Amino acid sequence: SFHLSEYRAKTSKPCTREAPIIENGKRTWKIYKDIEFNEEVFSEIGKDFEKSNKISKGLVGCAESKLFKQKEAVDFAEKWLNGGK
């Protein structure tokens, strides 16, 4: 959710990356445009999101998890990243 928000945020900084892909049956390196990620703020965004949004607890498989609406998380994080903490 938060990486999607980074792509939507006006504050995202562009960068160039390289990755191998299979093209015509052969492995080749391609250069592509992307954005710089900033996972360091995800914990803070998550804490702020929990303070102002409905979060439920439940099981996903056998793991206790926090459950919330995906769209609300993406929209909240985008606003947060754009300075609307």
mmCIF file of C-alpha atoms in Angstrom:
data_model
loop_
_atom_site.group_PDB
_atom_site.id
_atom_site.type_symbol
_atom_site.label_atom_id
_atom_site.label_comp_id
_atom_site.label_asym_id
_atom_site.label_seq_id
_atom_site.Cartn_x
_atom_site.Cartn_y
_atom_site.Cartn_z
ATOM 1 C CA SER A 1 0.000 0.000 0.000
ATOM 2 C CA PHE A 2 2.667 2.484 0.992
ATOM 3 C CA HIS A 3 4.851 1.825 -2.067
ATOM 4 C CA LEU A 4 1.832 2.537 -4.285
ATOM 5 C CA SER A 5 1.391 5.777 -2.342
ATOM 6 C CA GLU A 6 5.003 6.683 -3.100
ATOM 7 C CA TYR A 7 4.298 6.365 -6.830
ATOM 8 C CA ARG A 8 1.281 8.653 -6.471
ATOM 9 C CA ALA A 9 2.930 11.238 -4.196
ATOM 10 C CA LYS A 10 4.056 14.527 -5.701
ATOM 11 C CA THR A 11 7.201 14.377 -3.559
ATOM 12 C CA SER A 12 8.596 11.223 -5.230
ATOM 13 C CA LYS A 13 12.024 11.624 -6.778
ATOM 14 C CA PRO A 14 12.703 9.950 -10.126
ATOM 15 C CA CYS A 15 15.648 7.615 -10.601
ATOM 16 C CA THR A 16 16.992 5.158 -13.165
ATOM 17 C CA ARG A 17 17.291 1.443 -12.425
ATOM 18 C CA GLU A 18 18.572 -1.619 -14.256
ATOM 19 C CA ALA A 19 17.255 -5.168 -14.137
ATOM 20 C CA PRO A 20 17.645 -8.396 -16.077
ATOM 21 C CA ILE A 21 14.695 -9.548 -18.174
ATOM 22 C CA ILE A 22 14.126 -12.375 -20.604
ATOM 23 C CA GLU A 23 13.682 -10.984 -24.106
ATOM 24 C CA ASN A 24 13.346 -13.295 -27.117
ATOM 25 C CA GLY A 25 14.427 -16.186 -24.903
ATOM 26 C CA LYS A 26 17.657 -14.471 -23.798
ATOM 27 C CA ARG A 27 18.580 -12.751 -20.566
ATOM 28 C CA THR A 28 19.370 -9.080 -21.103
ATOM 29 C CA TRP A 29 19.777 -6.019 -18.884
ATOM 30 C CA LYS A 30 17.327 -3.166 -19.360
ATOM 31 C CA ILE A 31 17.382 0.360 -18.002
ATOM 32 C CA TYR A 32 14.077 1.839 -16.837
ATOM 33 C CA LYS A 33 12.761 4.892 -15.032
ATOM 34 C CA ASP A 34 11.437 4.475 -11.510
ATOM 35 C CA ILE A 35 11.257 6.411 -8.243
ATOM 36 C CA GLU A 36 13.422 6.393 -5.135
ATOM 37 C CA PHE A 37 11.749 4.498 -2.302
ATOM 38 C CA ASN A 38 11.770 5.682 1.308
ATOM 39 C CA GLU A 39 10.676 2.743 3.461
ATOM 40 C CA GLU A 40 12.179 4.434 6.520
ATOM 41 C CA VAL A 41 8.957 6.446 7.014
ATOM 42 C CA PHE A 42 6.553 3.494 6.649
ATOM 43 C CA SER A 43 6.491 2.733 10.380
ATOM 44 C CA GLU A 44 5.571 6.334 11.192
ATOM 45 C CA ILE A 45 2.905 6.393 8.461
ATOM 46 C CA GLY A 46 1.468 3.141 9.811
ATOM 47 C CA LYS A 47 1.286 4.457 13.377
ATOM 48 C CA ASP A 48 -0.435 7.653 12.206
ATOM 49 C CA PHE A 49 -2.828 5.608 10.057
ATOM 50 C CA GLU A 50 -3.800 3.437 13.036
ATOM 51 C CA LYS A 51 -4.581 6.534 15.134
ATOM 52 C CA SER A 52 -7.118 7.900 12.656
ATOM 53 C CA ASN A 53 -8.573 4.847 10.869
ATOM 54 C CA LYS A 54 -10.505 1.709 11.741
ATOM 55 C CA ILE A 55 -8.143 -1.210 12.230
ATOM 56 C CA SER A 56 -9.393 -4.705 13.097
ATOM 57 C CA LYS A 57 -7.359 -7.630 14.323
ATOM 58 C CA GLY A 58 -7.813 -11.053 12.810
ATOM 59 C CA LEU A 59 -6.019 -14.080 11.468
ATOM 60 C CA VAL A 60 -4.453 -14.384 8.043
ATOM 61 C CA GLY A 61 -3.636 -18.054 7.893
ATOM 62 C CA CYS A 62 -2.264 -18.671 11.392
ATOM 63 C CA ALA A 63 -0.768 -15.197 11.810
ATOM 64 C CA GLU A 64 -2.450 -12.518 13.904
ATOM 65 C CA SER A 65 -2.770 -9.506 11.622
ATOM 66 C CA LYS A 66 -4.048 -5.949 11.455
ATOM 67 C CA LEU A 67 -6.870 -5.673 8.920
ATOM 68 C CA PHE A 68 -7.886 -2.460 7.176
ATOM 69 C CA LYS A 69 -9.213 -1.146 3.887
ATOM 70 C CA GLN A 70 -6.456 -1.010 1.281
ATOM 71 C CA LYS A 71 -7.755 2.124 -0.465
ATOM 72 C CA GLU A 72 -7.873 4.014 2.840
ATOM 73 C CA ALA A 73 -4.252 3.083 3.554
ATOM 74 C CA VAL A 74 -3.053 4.131 0.075
ATOM 75 C CA ASP A 75 -4.940 7.439 0.178
ATOM 76 C CA PHE A 76 -3.761 8.187 3.726
ATOM 77 C CA ALA A 77 -0.109 7.451 2.929
ATOM 78 C CA GLU A 78 -0.216 9.534 -0.259
ATOM 79 C CA LYS A 79 -1.575 12.508 1.676
ATOM 80 C CA TRP A 80 0.998 11.924 4.445
ATOM 81 C CA LEU A 81 3.876 11.816 1.938
ATOM 82 C CA ASN A 82 2.641 15.034 0.326
ATOM 83 C CA GLY A 83 3.003 16.808 3.678
ATOM 84 C CA GLY A 84 -0.504 16.353 5.033
ATOM 85 C CA LYS A 85 0.511 14.424 8.153
#
